[in-house]
Amino acid sequence: MAVGSAISSLLGPPACEKDAKALRLIEEMTRNADAVQERVLTDILTQNSRTEYLSRFKLDGATDRESFESKLPVITYEDLQPEIQRIANGDRSAILSAHPISEFLTSSGTSAGERKLMPTIKEELDRRQLLYSLLMPVMNLYVPGLDKGKGLYFLFIKSETRTPGGLLARPVLTSYYKSEHFKTRPYDHYNAYTSPNEAILCPDSFQSMYTQMLCGLQDRHQVLRVGAVFASGLLRAIRFLQLNWEQLSVDIETGDLNRKITDSSLRECMTKILKPNPELALFVRQECSKENWEGIITRIWPNTKYLDVIVTGAMAQYIPTLDYYSGGLPKACTMYASSECYFGLNLNPMCKPSEVSYTIMPNMAYFEFLPHEPNSSGFTLDSSPKLVDLVDVEVGKEYELVITTYAGLYRYRVGDILRVTGFHNSAPQFHFVRRKNVLLSIDSDKTDEAELQKAVENASRHLREFNTSVVEYTSYADTKTIPGHYVIYWELLVKDAANSPTDDALKKCCLAMEESLNSVYRQGRVADNSIGPLEIRVVKNGTFEELMDYAISRGASINQYKVPRCVNFTPIVELLDSRLVSAHFSPGLPHWNPERRR
Ligand code: AMP
């Protein structure tokens, strides 16, 4: 085989000629990482030389790294707000990109409580598809025989809106699944799904999940891999099965589709797929009615070789639950991507989650790295950041990712902290450390400290009539429930014991907190059902002092001790729970609609 690369020699030759081509591309890109990066920068700056943004910084058509680094500032989303607002309001001039902005991708990161809007251009779809096309060729090196069956993937689209200027605004995956790239993809034995496009593209999340599950059950012996984008999504599917297996088995037994499936194209497609199968219905009933759901994934889909879900970053909290339901199947984290740009892939996808490293593909964008030192801003005294090029990062060091994209983000701080673990050829490989400033995350929501503080402040207004205030608080992402939910621990100062806050008042506090949280959180609660009701756990007086004593006994400095606003260390959570006075859940749903508030 002509590939002759380090990667293909790891586990034998590529599975087919198409794979060989993809692996060759990975090799070429990673061997020549610096030259590819230089070319990408030149391309981006040439293509966009006449944009308002590059003209403002007097790049004057220069495309070299030195001019780029000396003239363009390193920015955040907030710095770009005015330009983004203009584009959203309908200004079609070449503000950031010479190519027309085709749509906005709504990031799960937020700004002032609303999703960030990432401008994108048509050709970015090709780049995203290119990265997707590399995933199976790598996987085929490690797991043979994936062409002999199918993948059961729970994939969904989410609601979309239009900006005042008429541009679509939707999540990147919704954009991808609705594109011709995805809908008319050629059949590939190595990448066959049990879910038909009609099910994936159904905007109603119940109907979409129901039919995807039904197809997965029908094809149960053919399923070789089970996946979702994030671990939380796969667990939601398991929960869905727990709640709906009875009706699903009726459909399987009779071959008649549940009347709740009302989408006409989906009904039409499902009637062709669904066949009466009483034997399978009996099996599903037998397995699902058992009290113990341990290993349910491999019981129902016995040929599953691995789970394809991201369990790095915030999703690592779901590993024990996934292991429980799958009997410890390998978990493959295949790629690292965002609305702004797709970054790279895992060249060793069957490794342990703790060992996952993503190799950044140098042809996706121009990458720079801001050295990250915890407790420092990353800026030197003259406030000019010292950024490092892709090939110059050092093993063991942590950096914040900074990107320059074809769509017109220049030296843009993504907010992800990465640690270099090694190199594949001359392209570095990164462990995803964390996203900056994220305290709590259950699904794609990301809540920071300031948002949590504001939510506590707003909620505690309901305590005024009880002459009560919140003395201290902390939080915890409880993923033992499906869907997971936010738990906020409160220590209260009740000034009048005869008039202490009622359960009703504390429930109102829960809902008030949810109302204050950002739109991604509220969408997860209302539309996606991916986050459960927020819970306030009131703890005994003095609990937070005990927390401090505990931290100091473990070496924290008494002068510098700060109450952690989020806890996930089991002994601390146990300590808090052992001091529980009462627990209260949000009684309703917060407000959410797809329209932006601003
Ligand atoms: P979004 O803005 O909604 O597109 O989310 C993109 C963000 O999700 C990235 O910047 C990361 O913080 C996170 N993310 C994406 N892929 C991974 C991954 N493989 N592991 C950990 N976090 C990831």
XYZ file of C-alpha atoms and ligand atoms in Angstrom:
621
model
C 0.000 0.000 0.000
C 1.337 3.382 -1.005
C 0.608 5.161 2.253
C 3.858 4.205 3.949
C 3.145 6.421 6.936
C 3.826 6.138 10.626
C 0.128 6.177 11.295
C -0.805 3.404 8.898
C 1.996 1.207 10.171
C 0.628 1.425 13.718
C -2.091 -1.124 13.174
C -1.708 -2.418 9.707
C -2.616 -1.010 6.349
C -5.581 1.210 5.449
C -8.877 -0.600 4.987
C -9.405 0.605 1.424
C -8.032 2.956 -1.205
C -10.249 5.787 -0.011
C -8.780 5.418 3.487
C -5.281 5.375 2.054
C -5.936 8.746 0.461
C -7.232 10.225 3.700
C -4.289 8.896 5.691
C -1.887 10.271 3.113
C -3.481 13.670 3.538
C -3.032 13.499 7.316
C 0.589 12.572 6.815
C 1.241 15.345 4.315
C -0.411 17.998 6.450
C 1.273 16.984 9.678
C 4.720 16.510 8.101
C 4.632 19.963 6.594
C 2.712 21.646 9.388
C 4.640 24.911 9.335
C 4.585 25.304 5.560
C 0.865 24.476 5.498
C 0.242 27.063 8.205
C 2.164 29.685 6.277
C 0.145 28.916 3.159
C -3.139 29.041 5.087
C -2.255 32.454 6.525
C -1.278 33.773 3.106
C -4.513 32.443 1.615
C -6.673 34.000 4.316
C -4.941 37.367 4.196
C -4.885 37.485 0.400
C -8.507 36.483 0.075
C -9.614 39.049 2.648
C -7.083 41.808 1.969
C -9.769 44.330 1.040
C -12.017 43.700 4.002
C -12.818 46.572 6.264
C -11.252 44.789 9.227
C -7.834 44.162 7.675
C -7.792 47.648 6.162
C -8.456 49.154 9.579
C -5.243 47.623 10.889
C -3.313 48.810 7.854
C -2.179 45.434 6.700
C -1.996 46.962 3.203
C -2.102 43.623 1.462
C 0.778 42.128 3.462
C 0.438 38.393 3.962
C 3.582 37.595 5.941
C 3.558 36.425 9.532
C 5.557 39.366 10.828
C 3.152 42.042 9.571
C 0.221 39.942 10.692
C 1.595 39.559 14.211
C 2.696 43.141 14.611
C -0.429 44.788 13.232
C -3.395 42.672 14.237
C -4.599 42.594 17.832
C -5.506 39.441 19.678
C -9.240 39.690 20.301
C -12.218 38.100 21.989
C -15.819 37.817 20.858
C -16.719 40.976 22.753
C -14.237 42.977 20.640
C -16.024 41.844 17.495
C -19.536 42.607 18.700
C -19.975 45.810 16.645
C -18.975 44.071 13.403
C -21.135 41.049 14.162
C -24.127 43.228 14.956
C -23.724 45.061 11.659
C -23.618 41.808 9.724
C -26.619 40.501 11.681
C -28.499 43.695 10.856
C -27.984 43.194 7.154
C -24.751 45.010 6.237
C -23.495 42.916 3.313
C -20.236 44.790 2.732
C -16.935 42.952 3.137
C -16.503 43.662 6.831
C -14.635 40.555 7.985
C -14.587 38.302 4.950
C -14.393 38.923 1.222
C -16.838 36.046 0.732
C -20.472 36.657 1.596
C -21.417 35.546 5.089
C -23.706 32.589 4.376
C -25.135 32.248 7.876
C -24.340 32.593 11.557
C -23.395 29.593 13.616
C -24.718 29.909 17.140
C -22.037 28.856 19.548
C -22.826 27.317 22.899
C -20.565 29.970 24.364
C -22.543 33.031 25.404
C -22.109 36.759 25.530
C -24.416 38.807 27.752
C -26.585 35.744 28.263
C -27.144 35.047 24.539
C -25.436 32.571 22.242
C -22.444 33.940 20.396
C -22.999 34.416 16.667
C -20.161 33.152 14.508
C -20.166 34.346 10.926
C -19.381 31.636 8.425
C -18.946 31.318 4.665
C -20.060 28.571 2.263
C -16.634 27.063 1.670
C -16.229 26.309 5.380
C -18.667 23.433 4.885
C -16.106 21.762 2.624
C -13.460 22.185 5.281
C -15.715 20.660 7.931
C -16.567 17.783 5.664
C -12.899 17.214 4.967
C -12.233 16.727 8.672
C -15.200 14.350 8.986
C -13.862 12.347 6.051
C -10.663 11.614 7.973
C -12.345 10.078 11.016
C -13.342 6.652 9.717
C -10.048 5.987 7.910
C -8.285 6.490 11.257
C -10.857 4.397 13.130
C -10.553 1.594 10.570
C -6.883 1.280 11.488
C -7.851 0.264 15.003
C -11.210 -1.467 14.641
C -11.495 -3.892 11.749
C -14.766 -4.898 10.130
C -16.730 -1.688 10.562
C -17.969 -2.123 6.994
C -19.889 -5.219 8.099
C -22.556 -3.311 9.996
C -23.917 0.072 10.959
C -23.533 2.901 13.424
C -26.411 3.782 15.751
C -25.895 7.509 16.158
C -28.376 9.781 17.903
C -28.082 12.977 15.882
C -30.398 15.959 16.120
C -31.071 19.305 14.594
C -32.009 22.277 16.748
C -34.176 25.308 16.178
C -32.936 28.102 13.961
C -33.790 31.782 13.718
C -33.078 34.654 11.379
C -31.193 37.779 12.331
C -32.850 41.176 11.678
C -30.907 41.299 8.399
C -32.296 37.915 7.340
C -29.310 35.629 7.900
C -29.949 32.197 9.369
C -28.584 31.607 12.860
C -28.279 27.973 13.961
C -25.851 25.547 15.576
C -23.015 24.241 13.432
C -24.273 20.655 13.468
C -27.772 21.712 12.431
C -26.177 23.577 9.551
C -24.124 20.512 8.616
C -26.950 17.950 8.835
C -29.191 20.179 6.729
C -26.519 20.693 4.083
C -26.388 18.792 0.815
C -22.944 17.613 1.939
C -24.658 15.499 4.574
C -28.049 14.799 3.021
C -26.729 13.550 -0.292
C -23.549 11.911 0.974
C -22.717 8.826 -1.076
C -23.373 5.506 0.618
C -20.294 4.302 2.426
C -20.102 0.759 3.848
C -17.818 2.027 6.566
C -20.107 4.847 7.568
C -23.656 3.496 7.336
C -26.127 4.737 9.933
C -29.236 3.050 11.264
C -30.988 6.451 11.437
C -32.494 7.647 8.161
C -31.962 11.317 7.257
C -35.683 11.955 7.779
C -35.333 11.005 11.458
C -32.183 13.075 11.998
C -33.711 16.063 10.242
C -37.068 15.994 12.036
C -37.271 19.239 14.035
C -39.399 17.674 16.773
C -36.951 16.196 19.271
C -39.365 13.500 20.536
C -40.229 12.242 17.057
C -36.592 12.355 16.030
C -35.362 10.396 19.061
C -38.263 7.926 18.927
C -37.694 6.939 15.330
C -33.907 6.827 15.677
C -34.334 4.480 18.638
C -36.848 2.372 16.738
C -34.460 1.962 13.800
C -31.626 1.160 16.200
C -33.711 -1.563 17.859
C -34.766 -3.048 14.527
C -31.177 -3.263 13.347
C -29.838 -4.367 16.697
C -27.614 -7.157 15.433
C -26.089 -4.964 12.766
C -25.088 -2.177 15.124
C -21.300 -2.099 15.546
C -20.933 1.287 17.228
C -23.251 3.461 19.253
C -22.791 7.179 19.507
C -23.923 10.741 19.901
C -21.955 13.950 19.705
C -21.481 14.317 23.425
C -21.740 11.738 26.201
C -24.749 13.581 27.639
C -26.652 12.960 24.392
C -26.092 9.220 24.502
C -27.268 9.039 28.106
C -30.360 10.980 27.144
C -31.074 8.295 24.565
C -30.785 5.586 27.248
C -33.166 7.548 29.459
C -35.523 7.871 26.509
C -35.486 4.099 26.088
C -36.278 3.698 29.790
C -39.300 5.929 29.396
C -40.543 4.692 26.026
C -39.641 0.998 25.597
C -43.210 -0.168 26.098
C -44.583 1.868 23.206
C -41.521 1.094 21.101
C -42.117 -2.627 21.566
C -45.767 -2.228 20.557
C -44.610 -0.604 17.312
C -42.085 -3.384 16.722
C -44.615 -6.094 17.467
C -47.320 -4.728 15.186
C -45.298 -2.888 12.573
C -47.588 0.130 13.126
C -45.902 3.408 13.913
C -46.843 5.311 17.097
C -49.410 8.000 16.256
C -47.290 10.576 18.026
C -45.050 10.494 14.972
C -46.898 13.082 12.932
C -44.171 14.412 10.633
C -45.381 13.201 7.230
C -42.025 12.597 5.543
C -40.803 10.784 8.629
C -43.952 8.618 8.760
C -43.582 7.780 5.101
C -39.959 6.796 5.516
C -40.620 4.776 8.688
C -43.454 2.761 7.150
C -40.940 1.456 4.648
C -38.484 0.518 7.406
C -40.739 -0.802 10.160
C -41.715 -4.460 9.878
C -43.719 -6.445 12.452
C -41.310 -8.483 14.533
C -42.975 -10.048 17.603
C -39.820 -11.901 18.565
C -37.803 -8.689 18.750
C -40.631 -6.952 20.617
C -40.560 -9.725 23.219
C -36.807 -9.408 23.560
C -37.001 -5.617 24.046
C -39.728 -6.062 26.677
C -37.748 -8.720 28.510
C -34.562 -6.671 28.639
C -36.099 -3.296 29.355
C -38.494 -4.450 32.042
C -35.613 -5.751 34.134
C -34.870 -3.548 37.112
C -31.157 -3.665 36.468
C -30.040 -1.703 33.420
C -26.354 -2.357 33.891
C -24.789 -3.207 30.525
C -28.035 -2.466 28.666
C -26.172 -1.176 25.612
C -24.352 -4.422 25.011
C -27.387 -6.484 25.928
C -29.493 -4.790 23.263
C -26.728 -4.165 20.753
C -24.445 -7.149 21.400
C -22.047 -6.448 18.527
C -21.119 -2.931 19.656
C -17.362 -2.517 19.550
C -17.142 0.982 20.968
C -19.085 4.085 21.945
C -18.463 7.091 19.747
C -18.934 10.066 22.067
C -16.851 12.957 23.308
C -15.948 12.335 26.928
C -13.131 14.851 27.184
C -13.449 18.230 28.899
C -16.699 18.773 30.773
C -18.078 15.496 29.401
C -15.617 13.442 31.473
C -18.170 13.576 34.283
C -20.291 11.048 32.371
C -17.653 8.325 32.034
C -18.795 6.249 35.059
C -22.436 6.283 33.915
C -21.474 5.338 30.359
C -19.357 2.514 31.731
C -22.300 1.316 33.787
C -24.685 1.168 30.843
C -22.155 -0.234 28.395
C -20.205 -2.643 30.587
C -17.093 -0.533 30.090
C -16.987 -0.438 26.285
C -14.175 1.670 24.824
C -15.168 5.299 24.351
C -13.793 6.899 21.209
C -13.352 10.670 21.208
C -12.713 11.268 17.562
C -12.565 15.002 17.014
C -12.159 18.455 18.479
C -14.182 21.224 16.875
C -16.195 24.377 17.471
C -18.604 26.719 15.748
C -15.715 29.001 14.896
C -13.655 26.307 13.242
C -13.035 22.556 13.223
C -9.643 21.997 14.772
C -8.445 18.431 14.582
C -8.786 14.745 15.292
C -7.663 11.998 17.606
C -5.214 9.734 15.809
C -5.485 7.097 18.520
C -9.251 7.015 19.067
C -9.374 3.780 21.063
C -7.124 5.113 23.827
C -8.396 5.740 27.357
C -10.364 8.986 27.765
C -7.700 10.373 30.106
C -5.101 9.877 27.392
C -6.976 11.490 24.527
C -4.941 13.967 22.509
C -6.173 15.829 19.486
C -3.858 16.517 16.580
C -4.621 19.908 15.125
C -4.881 19.751 11.354
C -2.778 22.621 10.010
C -4.980 23.112 6.949
C -8.149 23.982 8.885
C -7.172 27.526 9.948
C -4.175 29.492 11.152
C -3.396 28.579 14.749
C -1.505 30.480 17.425
C -1.080 29.742 21.088
C -1.172 32.061 24.048
C 0.927 30.595 26.859
C -1.410 29.983 29.735
C -0.237 30.446 33.241
C -2.948 29.887 35.792
C -3.582 33.171 37.683
C -2.107 35.316 34.948
C -3.786 37.047 32.049
C -1.222 35.700 29.600
C -0.186 39.221 28.693
C 3.191 40.750 29.356
C 3.602 44.118 31.092
C 3.386 46.121 27.882
C 0.153 44.159 27.371
C 1.257 42.722 24.048
C 0.609 39.006 24.127
C 3.417 36.668 23.184
C 1.896 34.058 20.946
C 3.566 30.863 19.820
C 3.183 29.282 16.372
C 1.661 25.820 15.928
C 4.923 23.962 15.428
C 6.714 25.819 18.228
C 4.552 24.848 21.185
C 6.369 22.901 23.893
C 5.423 19.523 25.287
C 3.957 19.788 28.787
C 2.994 23.450 28.495
C -0.521 24.847 28.495
C -1.832 27.335 25.973
C -5.008 29.106 25.045
C -6.004 28.498 21.447
C -6.079 31.547 19.134
C -7.388 31.162 15.584
C -7.509 33.012 12.292
C -10.131 31.585 9.963
C -11.112 31.809 6.330
C -14.500 33.126 7.465
C -12.908 36.239 8.964
C -11.925 35.762 12.586
C -8.445 37.158 13.074
C -6.350 36.234 16.100
C -9.486 35.247 17.924
C -9.264 33.714 21.405
C -11.359 30.559 21.454
C -11.242 30.253 25.245
C -10.014 26.643 25.345
C -6.978 25.707 27.388
C -4.910 22.915 25.855
C -1.806 21.047 27.026
C 0.747 19.757 24.549
C 1.262 16.019 24.925
C 3.486 15.315 21.934
C 3.729 15.583 18.194
C 2.572 13.606 15.203
C 5.275 14.458 12.674
C 5.582 18.211 13.151
C 1.966 18.813 14.210
C 1.426 19.089 17.951
C -1.092 16.987 19.830
C -3.143 18.483 22.612
C -4.958 17.311 25.661
C -8.108 19.362 26.165
C -7.652 20.793 29.655
C -10.759 22.931 30.075
C -12.696 25.830 28.795
C -11.809 29.097 30.489
C -14.295 30.468 32.995
C -16.724 27.591 32.860
C -18.046 26.572 36.238
C -20.992 24.338 35.427
C -21.902 22.329 32.356
C -24.402 19.507 31.874
C -24.821 19.395 28.115
C -23.710 22.165 25.786
C -24.494 24.814 28.433
C -21.569 26.668 29.941
C -22.204 28.732 33.070
C -19.496 30.995 34.405
C -18.918 32.406 37.869
C -20.432 35.823 37.097
C -23.620 34.239 35.736
C -23.959 32.031 38.785
C -23.385 34.988 41.123
C -26.044 37.025 39.340
C -28.489 34.124 39.440
C -27.960 33.715 43.200
C -28.484 37.454 43.700
C -31.687 37.475 41.671
C -33.043 34.396 43.374
C -32.279 35.566 46.885
C -34.723 38.450 46.430
C -37.449 35.920 47.171
C -35.957 35.510 50.637
C -36.355 39.139 51.628
C -39.866 38.733 52.952
C -38.454 36.069 55.261
C -35.727 38.414 56.463
C -33.255 35.823 55.235
C -30.098 36.107 53.157
C -27.680 33.740 51.444
C -24.464 33.702 53.455
C -22.470 31.405 51.207
C -23.058 29.261 48.183
C -21.388 26.804 45.922
C -22.562 24.583 43.085
C -22.253 21.107 41.664
C -23.202 19.538 38.315
C -25.159 16.458 39.364
C -24.907 13.940 36.555
C -26.266 11.007 38.511
C -29.724 11.976 37.321
C -30.529 11.793 33.576
C -30.661 14.465 32.382
C -28.177 15.961 34.817
C -29.007 19.112 36.752
C -27.420 22.008 38.586
C -27.290 21.754 42.367
C -26.723 24.971 44.296
C -25.760 24.650 47.951
C -26.957 27.515 50.101
C -26.099 28.398 53.645
C -28.764 30.803 54.883
C -28.878 33.442 57.562
C -32.421 33.248 58.918
C -32.924 36.224 61.203
C -36.339 35.226 62.450
C -36.645 31.503 63.071
C -40.425 31.780 63.332
C -40.519 33.093 59.768
C -37.997 30.941 57.943
C -38.321 30.528 54.147
C -40.957 28.062 53.061
C -40.502 25.252 50.563
C -42.586 27.276 48.158
C -40.302 30.309 48.472
C -37.200 28.183 47.929
C -38.764 26.595 44.873
C -39.357 30.089 43.526
C -35.668 30.790 44.153
C -34.801 27.746 42.007
C -36.890 29.016 39.129
C -35.578 32.562 39.550
C -32.034 31.207 39.220
C -32.975 29.358 36.059
C -34.572 32.506 34.618
C -31.285 34.331 35.220
C -29.079 31.769 33.515
C -28.020 32.118 29.881
C -30.086 31.145 26.859
C -28.163 27.920 26.174
C -29.040 26.715 29.678
C -32.697 27.688 29.237
C -32.858 26.050 25.812
C -31.470 22.853 27.358
C -34.225 23.004 29.984
C -37.112 23.930 27.701
C -36.509 22.738 24.151
C -33.900 20.001 24.327
C -34.821 18.503 27.693
C -31.111 17.989 28.172
C -30.941 19.601 31.628
C -33.128 18.695 34.608
C -34.745 21.134 37.092
C -32.288 23.154 39.162
C -32.032 22.116 42.801
C -31.199 24.211 45.851
C -29.818 22.266 48.785
C -29.912 24.249 52.013
C -27.102 23.236 54.351
C -26.678 23.753 58.108
C -25.121 26.904 59.465
C -21.377 26.581 59.752
C -21.060 24.156 56.816
C -18.984 26.545 54.722
C -16.641 27.090 57.645
C -16.162 23.336 57.789
C -15.457 23.424 54.082
C -12.708 25.962 54.702
C -11.274 23.871 57.575
C -11.217 20.886 55.268
C -9.405 22.826 52.523
C -6.866 24.176 55.006
C -6.275 20.709 56.418
C -5.374 19.714 52.876
C -2.855 22.522 52.520
C -4.825 25.587 51.369
C -3.538 28.926 52.640
C -5.787 30.461 55.260
C -5.214 33.984 53.949
C -5.930 33.156 50.379
C -8.814 30.782 50.898
C -11.812 31.541 48.713
C -15.064 29.629 48.766
C -15.053 27.476 45.631
C -18.081 28.407 43.553
C -18.224 24.923 42.129
C -17.248 21.660 43.765
C -16.691 18.257 42.226
C -14.275 16.575 44.618
C -16.317 13.705 46.088
C -15.333 14.188 49.790
C -16.416 17.829 49.601
C -19.732 16.994 47.936
C -20.236 14.313 50.591
C -19.466 16.781 53.352
C -22.003 19.241 51.958
C -24.649 16.545 51.540
C -24.100 15.289 55.071
C -25.083 18.756 56.350
C -28.271 18.909 54.296
C -31.274 20.637 55.861
C -33.660 20.596 52.899
C -33.718 20.210 49.112
C -35.927 22.092 46.661
C -36.425 21.755 42.915
C -37.470 24.245 40.311
C -41.232 23.813 39.916
C -41.488 24.905 36.280
C -39.627 25.811 33.140
C -37.830 29.116 32.665
C -38.694 31.274 29.683
C -37.011 30.475 26.436
C -37.730 31.033 22.810
C -35.425 30.804 19.829
C -35.439 34.585 19.327
C -32.606 36.531 20.880
C -33.381 39.011 23.629
C -31.230 41.688 22.070
P -19.468 25.432 20.337
O -19.042 26.826 20.604
O -20.860 25.216 20.800
O -19.255 25.046 18.952
O -18.569 24.520 21.266
C -17.206 24.389 20.996
C -16.472 24.087 22.264
O -16.836 22.789 22.742
C -14.990 24.037 22.093
O -14.396 25.310 22.036
C -14.606 23.238 23.318
O -14.625 24.046 24.477
C -15.731 22.204 23.403
N -15.307 20.973 22.696
C -15.462 20.687 21.401
N -14.913 19.490 21.100
C -14.401 19.019 22.254
C -13.696 17.841 22.621
N -13.431 16.885 21.743
N -13.317 17.702 23.911
C -13.600 18.653 24.817
N -14.257 19.774 24.540
C -14.645 19.969 23.274
